[in-house]
């Protein structure tokens, strides 16, 4: 039964209800680019059992004894390169995506955003939506490709927060959208627009996704398959457009961490190999990211440029994620509107 207008007796205390909440959720970010903020963020992020699948008794010794004493300094330098007056690009862009959705679904729908790790936290925003009278909430993990280390951790945190609530809202979750025709079309249109504006015609386009340990695939996680399907569908669409005539597409995985075997081929090794074998003009797109972040703005755009140019390349560009582009916002609108069906 859908929500009905409250008909309370005159002496009944006010009840906040009848609203619908939409919560866009992305991975997370430190509160600042300084080592202490990065350390707090990494401690929370890397303590998640779904993110690092090593027995906790062993992993916590490594995390607290080595990683949290060394990696924050390196990571803070990377964050410092991309930090803006508005703070973290990932949080800023996700917040602006949510802001752009405000008012699109009616006056009773409240749209907000949260970070899975860091701030604003899922707990704080979910609690605020409930306090505002949202008794039906749509959770939108902004991960096109499903992975236990990303999408499933959102489910975990929502369950943890709801486990402390006596009065819980009705929930819906936006499913993975790696092969959604609207997503593929938005990517294709936005990337075409960006390539059209380049000062050079690319020979190669890398479709770079965030990497994961090889064991995730072997354990049955669909992430690798989702990435490859997104890449195939996007490649097939772009190949029909004159801006990509003669362009060779390669699918790679970035952000390798630790000594374990990760999904291949790696983005950094591919950039170096392409430059070494004579590729001069190369562009990179990151269709696994809903918003630009340190992995795209620093790892791909800065480190990747150096690697490719030092290997012999001459022209290099990293294309923006969908972010708050017209195509990206139209896709988010359509996706949310579909999942809100019956509530609005």
mmCIF file of N, CA, C and O in Angstrom, residues 243-333:
data_model
loop_
_atom_site.group_PDB
_atom_site.id
_atom_site.type_symbol
_atom_site.label_atom_id
_atom_site.label_comp_id
_atom_site.label_asym_id
_atom_site.label_seq_id
_atom_site.Cartn_x
_atom_site.Cartn_y
_atom_site.Cartn_z
ATOM 1 N N UNK A 243 34.105 10.591 -35.327
ATOM 2 C CA UNK A 243 35.186 11.059 -34.451
ATOM 3 C C UNK A 243 36.107 9.934 -34.019
ATOM 4 O O UNK A 243 37.244 10.180 -33.593
ATOM 5 N N UNK A 244 35.626 8.690 -34.140
ATOM 6 C CA UNK A 244 36.416 7.548 -33.677
ATOM 7 C C UNK A 244 36.832 6.633 -34.836
ATOM 8 O O UNK A 244 37.252 5.493 -34.612
ATOM 9 N N UNK A 245 36.726 7.139 -36.035
ATOM 10 C CA UNK A 245 37.145 6.344 -37.201
ATOM 11 C C UNK A 245 38.636 6.018 -37.083
ATOM 12 O O UNK A 245 39.470 6.908 -36.900
ATOM 13 N N UNK A 246 38.963 4.757 -37.147
ATOM 14 C CA UNK A 246 40.359 4.334 -37.083
ATOM 15 C C UNK A 246 40.940 4.264 -35.693
ATOM 16 O O UNK A 246 42.117 3.898 -35.534
ATOM 17 N N UNK A 247 40.171 4.606 -34.670
ATOM 18 C CA UNK A 247 40.672 4.566 -33.293
ATOM 19 C C UNK A 247 40.676 3.117 -32.791
ATOM 20 O O UNK A 247 39.720 2.372 -32.982
ATOM 21 N N UNK A 248 41.761 2.735 -32.162
ATOM 22 C CA UNK A 248 41.867 1.409 -31.559
ATOM 23 C C UNK A 248 41.520 1.534 -30.073
ATOM 24 O O UNK A 248 42.041 2.394 -29.374
ATOM 25 N N UNK A 249 40.640 0.657 -29.591
ATOM 26 C CA UNK A 249 40.193 0.705 -28.196
ATOM 27 C C UNK A 249 40.896 -0.386 -27.385
ATOM 28 O O UNK A 249 41.039 -1.519 -27.841
ATOM 29 N N UNK A 250 41.302 -0.039 -26.183
ATOM 30 C CA UNK A 250 41.886 -0.994 -25.258
ATOM 31 C C UNK A 250 41.214 -0.839 -23.895
ATOM 32 O O UNK A 250 40.950 0.288 -23.457
ATOM 33 N N UNK A 251 40.936 -1.959 -23.220
ATOM 34 C CA UNK A 251 40.334 -1.935 -21.888
ATOM 35 C C UNK A 251 41.395 -2.294 -20.862
ATOM 36 O O UNK A 251 42.077 -3.314 -20.988
ATOM 37 N N UNK A 252 41.557 -1.437 -19.842
ATOM 38 C CA UNK A 252 42.613 -1.631 -18.855
ATOM 39 C C UNK A 252 42.072 -1.400 -17.444
ATOM 40 O O UNK A 252 40.952 -0.915 -17.254
ATOM 41 N N UNK A 253 42.909 -1.731 -16.445
ATOM 42 C CA UNK A 253 42.531 -1.597 -15.037
ATOM 43 C C UNK A 253 43.629 -0.866 -14.282
ATOM 44 O O UNK A 253 44.803 -1.192 -14.410
ATOM 45 N N UNK A 254 43.231 0.110 -13.473
ATOM 46 C CA UNK A 254 44.182 0.988 -12.798
ATOM 47 C C UNK A 254 44.171 0.794 -11.293
ATOM 48 O O UNK A 254 43.422 -0.021 -10.758
ATOM 49 N N UNK A 255 45.031 1.561 -10.611
ATOM 50 C CA UNK A 255 45.048 1.678 -9.143
ATOM 51 C C UNK A 255 45.423 0.380 -8.445
ATOM 52 O O UNK A 255 44.871 0.046 -7.390
ATOM 53 N N UNK A 256 46.388 -0.332 -8.991
ATOM 54 C CA UNK A 256 46.876 -1.552 -8.347
ATOM 55 C C UNK A 256 47.415 -1.214 -6.956
ATOM 56 O O UNK A 256 48.070 -0.193 -6.747
ATOM 57 N N UNK A 257 47.133 -2.073 -5.980
ATOM 58 C CA UNK A 257 47.569 -1.832 -4.610
ATOM 59 C C UNK A 257 48.002 -3.154 -3.986
ATOM 60 O O UNK A 257 47.247 -4.130 -3.995
ATOM 61 N N UNK A 258 49.214 -3.206 -3.456
ATOM 62 C CA UNK A 258 49.693 -4.405 -2.787
ATOM 63 C C UNK A 258 50.296 -5.426 -3.740
ATOM 64 O O UNK A 258 50.270 -5.257 -4.962
ATOM 65 N N UNK A 259 50.811 -6.525 -3.202
ATOM 66 C CA UNK A 259 51.542 -7.509 -4.002
ATOM 67 C C UNK A 259 50.680 -8.561 -4.701
ATOM 68 O O UNK A 259 51.184 -9.321 -5.523
ATOM 69 N N UNK A 260 49.402 -8.626 -4.403
ATOM 70 C CA UNK A 260 48.551 -9.668 -4.992
ATOM 71 C C UNK A 260 48.369 -9.457 -6.487
ATOM 72 O O UNK A 260 48.592 -8.360 -7.013
ATOM 73 N N UNK A 261 47.965 -10.511 -7.190
ATOM 74 C CA UNK A 261 47.660 -10.412 -8.620
ATOM 75 C C UNK A 261 46.365 -9.633 -8.792
ATOM 76 O O UNK A 261 45.372 -9.900 -8.107
ATOM 77 N N UNK A 262 46.378 -8.660 -9.719
ATOM 78 C CA UNK A 262 45.212 -7.833 -9.980
ATOM 79 C C UNK A 262 44.741 -8.049 -11.412
ATOM 80 O O UNK A 262 45.440 -8.657 -12.231
ATOM 81 N N UNK A 263 43.536 -7.554 -11.683
ATOM 82 C CA UNK A 263 42.990 -7.676 -13.027
ATOM 83 C C UNK A 263 43.939 -7.031 -14.030
ATOM 84 O O UNK A 263 44.515 -5.981 -13.778
ATOM 85 N N UNK A 264 44.066 -7.654 -15.165
ATOM 86 C CA UNK A 264 44.975 -7.197 -16.218
ATOM 87 C C UNK A 264 44.194 -6.908 -17.497
ATOM 88 O O UNK A 264 43.097 -7.412 -17.676
ATOM 89 N N UNK A 265 44.789 -6.107 -18.400
ATOM 90 C CA UNK A 265 46.079 -5.440 -18.308
ATOM 91 C C UNK A 265 45.984 -4.174 -17.460
ATOM 92 O O UNK A 265 44.910 -3.576 -17.343
ATOM 93 N N UNK A 266 47.111 -3.763 -16.874
ATOM 94 C CA UNK A 266 47.107 -2.574 -16.038
ATOM 95 C C UNK A 266 47.218 -1.327 -16.907
ATOM 96 O O UNK A 266 47.857 -1.331 -17.963
ATOM 97 N N UNK A 267 46.605 -0.258 -16.452
ATOM 98 C CA UNK A 267 46.593 0.994 -17.218
ATOM 99 C C UNK A 267 47.995 1.573 -17.340
ATOM 100 O O UNK A 267 48.408 1.990 -18.436
ATOM 101 N N UNK A 268 48.743 1.627 -16.245
ATOM 102 C CA UNK A 268 50.061 2.258 -16.317
ATOM 103 C C UNK A 268 51.009 1.493 -17.234
ATOM 104 O O UNK A 268 51.724 2.092 -18.044
ATOM 105 N N UNK A 269 50.984 0.163 -17.150
ATOM 106 C CA UNK A 269 51.855 -0.620 -18.031
ATOM 107 C C UNK A 269 51.448 -0.457 -19.488
ATOM 108 O O UNK A 269 52.299 -0.419 -20.388
ATOM 109 N N UNK A 270 50.137 -0.351 -19.735
ATOM 110 C CA UNK A 270 49.658 -0.182 -21.110
ATOM 111 C C UNK A 270 50.064 1.172 -21.670
ATOM 112 O O UNK A 270 50.452 1.281 -22.847
ATOM 113 N N UNK A 271 49.996 2.228 -20.869
ATOM 114 C CA UNK A 271 50.427 3.549 -21.328
ATOM 115 C C UNK A 271 51.893 3.537 -21.739
ATOM 116 O O UNK A 271 52.275 4.089 -22.782
ATOM 117 N N UNK A 272 52.719 2.908 -20.922
ATOM 118 C CA UNK A 272 54.146 2.832 -21.236
ATOM 119 C C UNK A 272 54.383 1.987 -22.482
ATOM 120 O O UNK A 272 55.177 2.346 -23.364
ATOM 121 N N UNK A 273 53.659 0.876 -22.598
ATOM 122 C CA UNK A 273 53.823 0.003 -23.768
ATOM 123 C C UNK A 273 53.372 0.698 -25.039
ATOM 124 O O UNK A 273 54.017 0.571 -26.092
ATOM 125 N N UNK A 274 52.265 1.451 -24.974
ATOM 126 C CA UNK A 274 51.775 2.151 -26.160
ATOM 127 C C UNK A 274 52.783 3.201 -26.626
ATOM 128 O O UNK A 274 53.068 3.323 -27.827
ATOM 129 N N UNK A 275 53.311 3.966 -25.696
ATOM 130 C CA UNK A 275 54.313 4.948 -26.076
ATOM 131 C C UNK A 275 55.558 4.296 -26.645
ATOM 132 O O UNK A 275 56.156 4.792 -27.615
ATOM 133 N N UNK A 276 55.940 3.154 -26.080
ATOM 134 C CA UNK A 276 57.137 2.472 -26.539
ATOM 135 C C UNK A 276 57.005 1.871 -27.916
ATOM 136 O O UNK A 276 58.007 1.722 -28.638
ATOM 137 N N UNK A 277 55.796 1.511 -28.325
ATOM 138 C CA UNK A 277 55.650 0.886 -29.634
ATOM 139 C C UNK A 277 55.219 1.865 -30.718
ATOM 140 O O UNK A 277 54.857 1.460 -31.816
ATOM 141 N N UNK A 278 55.231 3.160 -30.382
ATOM 142 C CA UNK A 278 55.024 4.161 -31.431
ATOM 143 C C UNK A 278 53.711 4.901 -31.429
ATOM 144 O O UNK A 278 53.495 5.775 -32.268
ATOM 145 N N UNK A 279 52.795 4.589 -30.504
ATOM 146 C CA UNK A 279 51.556 5.352 -30.429
ATOM 147 C C UNK A 279 51.885 6.776 -29.987
ATOM 148 O O UNK A 279 52.547 6.978 -28.964
ATOM 149 N N UNK A 280 51.414 7.747 -30.747
ATOM 150 C CA UNK A 280 51.718 9.144 -30.440
ATOM 151 C C UNK A 280 50.549 9.889 -29.813
ATOM 152 O O UNK A 280 50.749 10.803 -29.020
ATOM 153 N N UNK A 281 49.332 9.526 -30.162
ATOM 154 C CA UNK A 281 48.165 10.298 -29.727
ATOM 155 C C UNK A 281 47.171 9.363 -29.031
ATOM 156 O O UNK A 281 46.632 8.449 -29.655
ATOM 157 N N UNK A 282 46.944 9.637 -27.756
ATOM 158 C CA UNK A 282 46.144 8.699 -26.957
ATOM 159 C C UNK A 282 45.208 9.464 -26.025
ATOM 160 O O UNK A 282 45.570 10.494 -25.460
ATOM 161 N N UNK A 283 43.994 8.943 -25.869
ATOM 162 C CA UNK A 283 43.038 9.494 -24.905
ATOM 163 C C UNK A 283 42.599 8.385 -23.953
ATOM 164 O O UNK A 283 42.616 7.203 -24.305
ATOM 165 N N UNK A 284 42.207 8.798 -22.759
ATOM 166 C CA UNK A 284 41.747 7.862 -21.738
ATOM 167 C C UNK A 284 40.358 8.282 -21.286
ATOM 168 O O UNK A 284 40.107 9.465 -21.039
ATOM 169 N N UNK A 285 39.461 7.323 -21.177
ATOM 170 C CA UNK A 285 38.146 7.532 -20.571
ATOM 171 C C UNK A 285 38.019 6.566 -19.402
ATOM 172 O O UNK A 285 38.614 5.483 -19.409
ATOM 173 N N UNK A 286 37.240 6.961 -18.398
ATOM 174 C CA UNK A 286 37.080 6.143 -17.194
ATOM 175 C C UNK A 286 35.594 5.857 -16.963
ATOM 176 O O UNK A 286 34.954 6.467 -16.099
ATOM 177 N N UNK A 287 35.022 4.913 -17.715
ATOM 178 C CA UNK A 287 33.566 4.663 -17.635
ATOM 179 C C UNK A 287 33.109 3.916 -16.395
ATOM 180 O O UNK A 287 31.926 3.605 -16.273
ATOM 181 N N UNK A 288 34.011 3.648 -15.471
ATOM 182 C CA UNK A 288 33.614 3.028 -14.222
ATOM 183 C C UNK A 288 33.396 4.041 -13.107
ATOM 184 O O UNK A 288 32.982 3.675 -12.011
ATOM 185 N N UNK A 289 33.680 5.320 -13.380
ATOM 186 C CA UNK A 289 33.566 6.367 -12.375
ATOM 187 C C UNK A 289 32.413 7.298 -12.737
ATOM 188 O O UNK A 289 32.374 7.840 -13.844
ATOM 189 N N UNK A 290 31.508 7.529 -11.798
ATOM 190 C CA UNK A 290 30.399 8.452 -12.043
ATOM 191 C C UNK A 290 30.828 9.893 -11.887
ATOM 192 O O UNK A 290 30.147 10.802 -12.370
ATOM 193 N N UNK A 291 31.947 10.117 -11.193
ATOM 194 C CA UNK A 291 32.445 11.466 -10.953
ATOM 195 C C UNK A 291 33.959 11.432 -10.893
ATOM 196 O O UNK A 291 34.562 10.456 -10.436
ATOM 197 N N UNK A 292 34.578 12.505 -11.337
ATOM 198 C CA UNK A 292 36.028 12.586 -11.278
ATOM 199 C C UNK A 292 36.510 12.610 -9.841
ATOM 200 O O UNK A 292 35.845 13.146 -8.939
ATOM 201 N N UNK A 293 37.688 12.034 -9.626
ATOM 202 C CA UNK A 293 38.217 11.845 -8.283
ATOM 203 C C UNK A 293 39.729 11.745 -8.376
ATOM 204 O O UNK A 293 40.313 11.959 -9.443
ATOM 205 N N UNK A 294 40.379 11.393 -7.290
ATOM 206 C CA UNK A 294 41.836 11.343 -7.293
ATOM 207 C C UNK A 294 42.362 10.318 -8.303
ATOM 208 O O UNK A 294 43.418 10.497 -8.906
ATOM 209 N N UNK A 295 41.602 9.241 -8.517
ATOM 210 C CA UNK A 295 42.053 8.216 -9.473
ATOM 211 C C UNK A 295 42.033 8.715 -10.911
ATOM 212 O O UNK A 295 42.814 8.235 -11.737
ATOM 213 N N UNK A 296 41.150 9.633 -11.231
ATOM 214 C CA UNK A 296 41.102 10.151 -12.603
ATOM 215 C C UNK A 296 41.896 11.446 -12.740
ATOM 216 O O UNK A 296 42.629 11.632 -13.700
ATOM 217 N N UNK A 297 41.768 12.336 -11.755
ATOM 218 C CA UNK A 297 42.381 13.654 -11.864
ATOM 219 C C UNK A 297 43.879 13.652 -11.582
ATOM 220 O O UNK A 297 44.615 14.497 -12.103
ATOM 221 N N UNK A 298 44.328 12.730 -10.741
ATOM 222 C CA UNK A 298 45.757 12.667 -10.430
ATOM 223 C C UNK A 298 46.419 11.449 -11.067
ATOM 224 O O UNK A 298 47.375 11.570 -11.825
ATOM 225 N N UNK A 299 45.880 10.265 -10.795
ATOM 226 C CA UNK A 299 46.524 9.041 -11.296
ATOM 227 C C UNK A 299 46.524 8.981 -12.818
ATOM 228 O O UNK A 299 47.553 8.698 -13.442
ATOM 229 N N UNK A 300 45.361 9.219 -13.428
ATOM 230 C CA UNK A 300 45.292 9.152 -14.889
ATOM 231 C C UNK A 300 45.807 10.427 -15.544
ATOM 232 O O UNK A 300 46.644 10.365 -16.459
ATOM 233 N N UNK A 301 45.321 11.583 -15.097
ATOM 234 C CA UNK A 301 45.605 12.831 -15.807
ATOM 235 C C UNK A 301 47.035 13.317 -15.604
ATOM 236 O O UNK A 301 47.614 13.904 -16.530
ATOM 237 N N UNK A 302 47.614 13.083 -14.425
ATOM 238 C CA UNK A 302 48.962 13.588 -14.157
ATOM 239 C C UNK A 302 50.018 12.480 -14.269
ATOM 240 O O UNK A 302 50.936 12.562 -15.085
ATOM 241 N N UNK A 303 49.875 11.436 -13.466
ATOM 242 C CA UNK A 303 50.840 10.340 -13.535
ATOM 243 C C UNK A 303 50.795 9.673 -14.905
ATOM 244 O O UNK A 303 51.839 9.355 -15.496
ATOM 245 N N UNK A 304 49.598 9.442 -15.412
ATOM 246 C CA UNK A 304 49.461 8.777 -16.708
ATOM 247 C C UNK A 304 50.074 9.577 -17.836
ATOM 248 O O UNK A 304 50.715 9.018 -18.740
ATOM 249 N N UNK A 305 49.905 10.891 -17.797
ATOM 250 C CA UNK A 305 50.507 11.749 -18.819
ATOM 251 C C UNK A 305 52.025 11.596 -18.815
ATOM 252 O O UNK A 305 52.653 11.428 -19.865
ATOM 253 N N UNK A 306 52.613 11.659 -17.628
ATOM 254 C CA UNK A 306 54.073 11.539 -17.544
ATOM 255 C C UNK A 306 54.540 10.199 -18.087
ATOM 256 O O UNK A 306 55.539 10.121 -18.824
ATOM 257 N N UNK A 307 53.832 9.140 -17.728
ATOM 258 C CA UNK A 307 54.233 7.806 -18.184
ATOM 259 C C UNK A 307 54.175 7.697 -19.701
ATOM 260 O O UNK A 307 55.105 7.171 -20.338
ATOM 261 N N UNK A 308 53.095 8.199 -20.300
ATOM 262 C CA UNK A 308 52.936 8.074 -21.750
ATOM 263 C C UNK A 308 53.921 8.955 -22.503
ATOM 264 O O UNK A 308 54.554 8.504 -23.473
ATOM 265 N N UNK A 309 54.092 10.188 -22.066
ATOM 266 C CA UNK A 309 54.997 11.097 -22.780
ATOM 267 C C UNK A 309 56.452 10.655 -22.630
ATOM 268 O O UNK A 309 57.233 10.727 -23.594
ATOM 269 N N UNK A 310 56.821 10.187 -21.458
ATOM 270 C CA UNK A 310 58.194 9.708 -21.259
ATOM 271 C C UNK A 310 58.475 8.460 -22.082
ATOM 272 O O UNK A 310 59.626 8.198 -22.451
ATOM 273 N N UNK A 311 57.433 7.703 -22.400
ATOM 274 C CA UNK A 311 57.606 6.492 -23.203
ATOM 275 C C UNK A 311 57.631 6.780 -24.703
ATOM 276 O O UNK A 311 57.849 5.861 -25.497
ATOM 277 N N UNK A 312 57.387 8.023 -25.094
ATOM 278 C CA UNK A 312 57.459 8.362 -26.512
ATOM 279 C C UNK A 312 56.216 8.982 -27.110
ATOM 280 O O UNK A 312 56.231 9.397 -28.274
ATOM 281 N N UNK A 313 55.128 9.060 -26.366
ATOM 282 C CA UNK A 313 53.920 9.682 -26.884
ATOM 283 C C UNK A 313 54.062 11.195 -26.986
ATOM 284 O O UNK A 313 54.945 11.793 -26.359
ATOM 285 N N UNK A 314 53.188 11.812 -27.755
ATOM 286 C CA UNK A 314 53.252 13.266 -27.925
ATOM 287 C C UNK A 314 51.965 13.981 -27.506
ATOM 288 O O UNK A 314 52.011 15.126 -27.056
ATOM 289 N N UNK A 315 50.814 13.346 -27.664
ATOM 290 C CA UNK A 315 49.539 13.980 -27.334
ATOM 291 C C UNK A 315 48.736 13.053 -26.432
ATOM 292 O O UNK A 315 48.545 11.873 -26.759
ATOM 293 N N UNK A 316 48.243 13.625 -25.333
ATOM 294 C CA UNK A 316 47.577 12.796 -24.315
ATOM 295 C C UNK A 316 46.458 13.604 -23.674
ATOM 296 O O UNK A 316 46.618 14.794 -23.387
ATOM 297 N N UNK A 317 45.327 12.976 -23.442
ATOM 298 C CA UNK A 317 44.216 13.643 -22.762
ATOM 299 C C UNK A 317 43.407 12.623 -21.983
ATOM 300 O O UNK A 317 43.203 11.487 -22.445
ATOM 301 N N UNK A 318 42.968 13.014 -20.805
ATOM 302 C CA UNK A 318 42.030 12.220 -20.017
ATOM 303 C C UNK A 318 40.684 12.925 -20.082
ATOM 304 O O UNK A 318 40.576 14.099 -19.726
ATOM 305 N N UNK A 319 39.677 12.237 -20.561
ATOM 306 C CA UNK A 319 38.351 12.831 -20.729
ATOM 307 C C UNK A 319 37.603 12.834 -19.397
ATOM 308 O O UNK A 319 37.781 11.946 -18.568
ATOM 309 N N UNK A 320 36.768 13.845 -19.204
ATOM 310 C CA UNK A 320 36.000 13.964 -17.968
ATOM 311 C C UNK A 320 35.029 12.798 -17.818
ATOM 312 O O UNK A 320 34.523 12.250 -18.806
ATOM 313 N N UNK A 321 34.748 12.439 -16.570
ATOM 314 C CA UNK A 321 33.641 11.524 -16.301
ATOM 315 C C UNK A 321 32.329 12.254 -16.594
ATOM 316 O O UNK A 321 32.320 13.449 -16.898
ATOM 317 N N UNK A 322 31.213 11.546 -16.491
ATOM 318 C CA UNK A 322 29.933 12.179 -16.799
ATOM 319 C C UNK A 322 29.650 13.368 -15.877
ATOM 320 O O UNK A 322 29.052 14.361 -16.296
ATOM 321 N N UNK A 323 30.060 13.272 -14.618
ATOM 322 C CA UNK A 323 29.959 14.402 -13.686
ATOM 323 C C UNK A 323 28.592 15.073 -13.744
ATOM 324 O O UNK A 323 27.564 14.420 -13.611
ATOM 325 N N UNK A 324 28.568 16.392 -13.971
ATOM 326 C CA UNK A 324 27.309 17.134 -14.067
ATOM 327 C C UNK A 324 27.060 17.604 -15.500
ATOM 328 O O UNK A 324 26.397 18.630 -15.719
ATOM 329 N N UNK A 325 27.585 16.871 -16.457
ATOM 330 C CA UNK A 325 27.309 17.190 -17.855
ATOM 331 C C UNK A 325 25.821 17.010 -18.134
ATOM 332 O O UNK A 325 25.111 16.310 -17.408
ATOM 333 N N UNK A 326 25.353 17.636 -19.203
ATOM 334 C CA UNK A 326 23.944 17.482 -19.569
ATOM 335 C C UNK A 326 23.584 16.021 -19.778
ATOM 336 O O UNK A 326 22.521 15.551 -19.338
ATOM 337 N N UNK A 327 24.465 15.289 -20.470
ATOM 338 C CA UNK A 327 24.198 13.872 -20.727
ATOM 339 C C UNK A 327 24.178 13.081 -19.428
ATOM 340 O O UNK A 327 23.328 12.202 -19.222
ATOM 341 N N UNK A 328 25.126 13.382 -18.525
ATOM 342 C CA UNK A 328 25.195 12.664 -17.268
ATOM 343 C C UNK A 328 23.984 12.908 -16.383
ATOM 344 O O UNK A 328 23.419 11.975 -15.801
ATOM 345 N N UNK A 329 23.562 14.161 -16.279
ATOM 346 C CA UNK A 329 22.410 14.481 -15.438
ATOM 347 C C UNK A 329 21.121 13.907 -16.014
ATOM 348 O O UNK A 329 20.248 13.447 -15.259
ATOM 349 N N UNK A 330 20.995 13.921 -17.334
ATOM 350 C CA UNK A 330 19.803 13.328 -17.955
ATOM 351 C C UNK A 330 19.740 11.832 -17.670
ATOM 352 O O UNK A 330 18.660 11.273 -17.434
ATOM 353 N N UNK A 331 20.895 11.179 -17.677
ATOM 354 C CA UNK A 331 20.934 9.750 -17.384
ATOM 355 C C UNK A 331 20.554 9.477 -15.942
ATOM 356 O O UNK A 331 19.773 8.566 -15.645
ATOM 357 N N UNK A 332 21.090 10.266 -14.999
ATOM 358 C CA UNK A 332 20.744 10.091 -13.588
ATOM 359 C C UNK A 332 19.254 10.326 -13.369
ATOM 360 O O UNK A 332 18.576 9.567 -12.662
ATOM 361 N N UNK A 333 18.723 11.373 -13.982
ATOM 362 C CA UNK A 333 17.294 11.675 -13.875
ATOM 363 C C UNK A 333 16.455 10.485 -14.328
ATOM 364 O O UNK A 333 15.522 10.051 -13.632
#
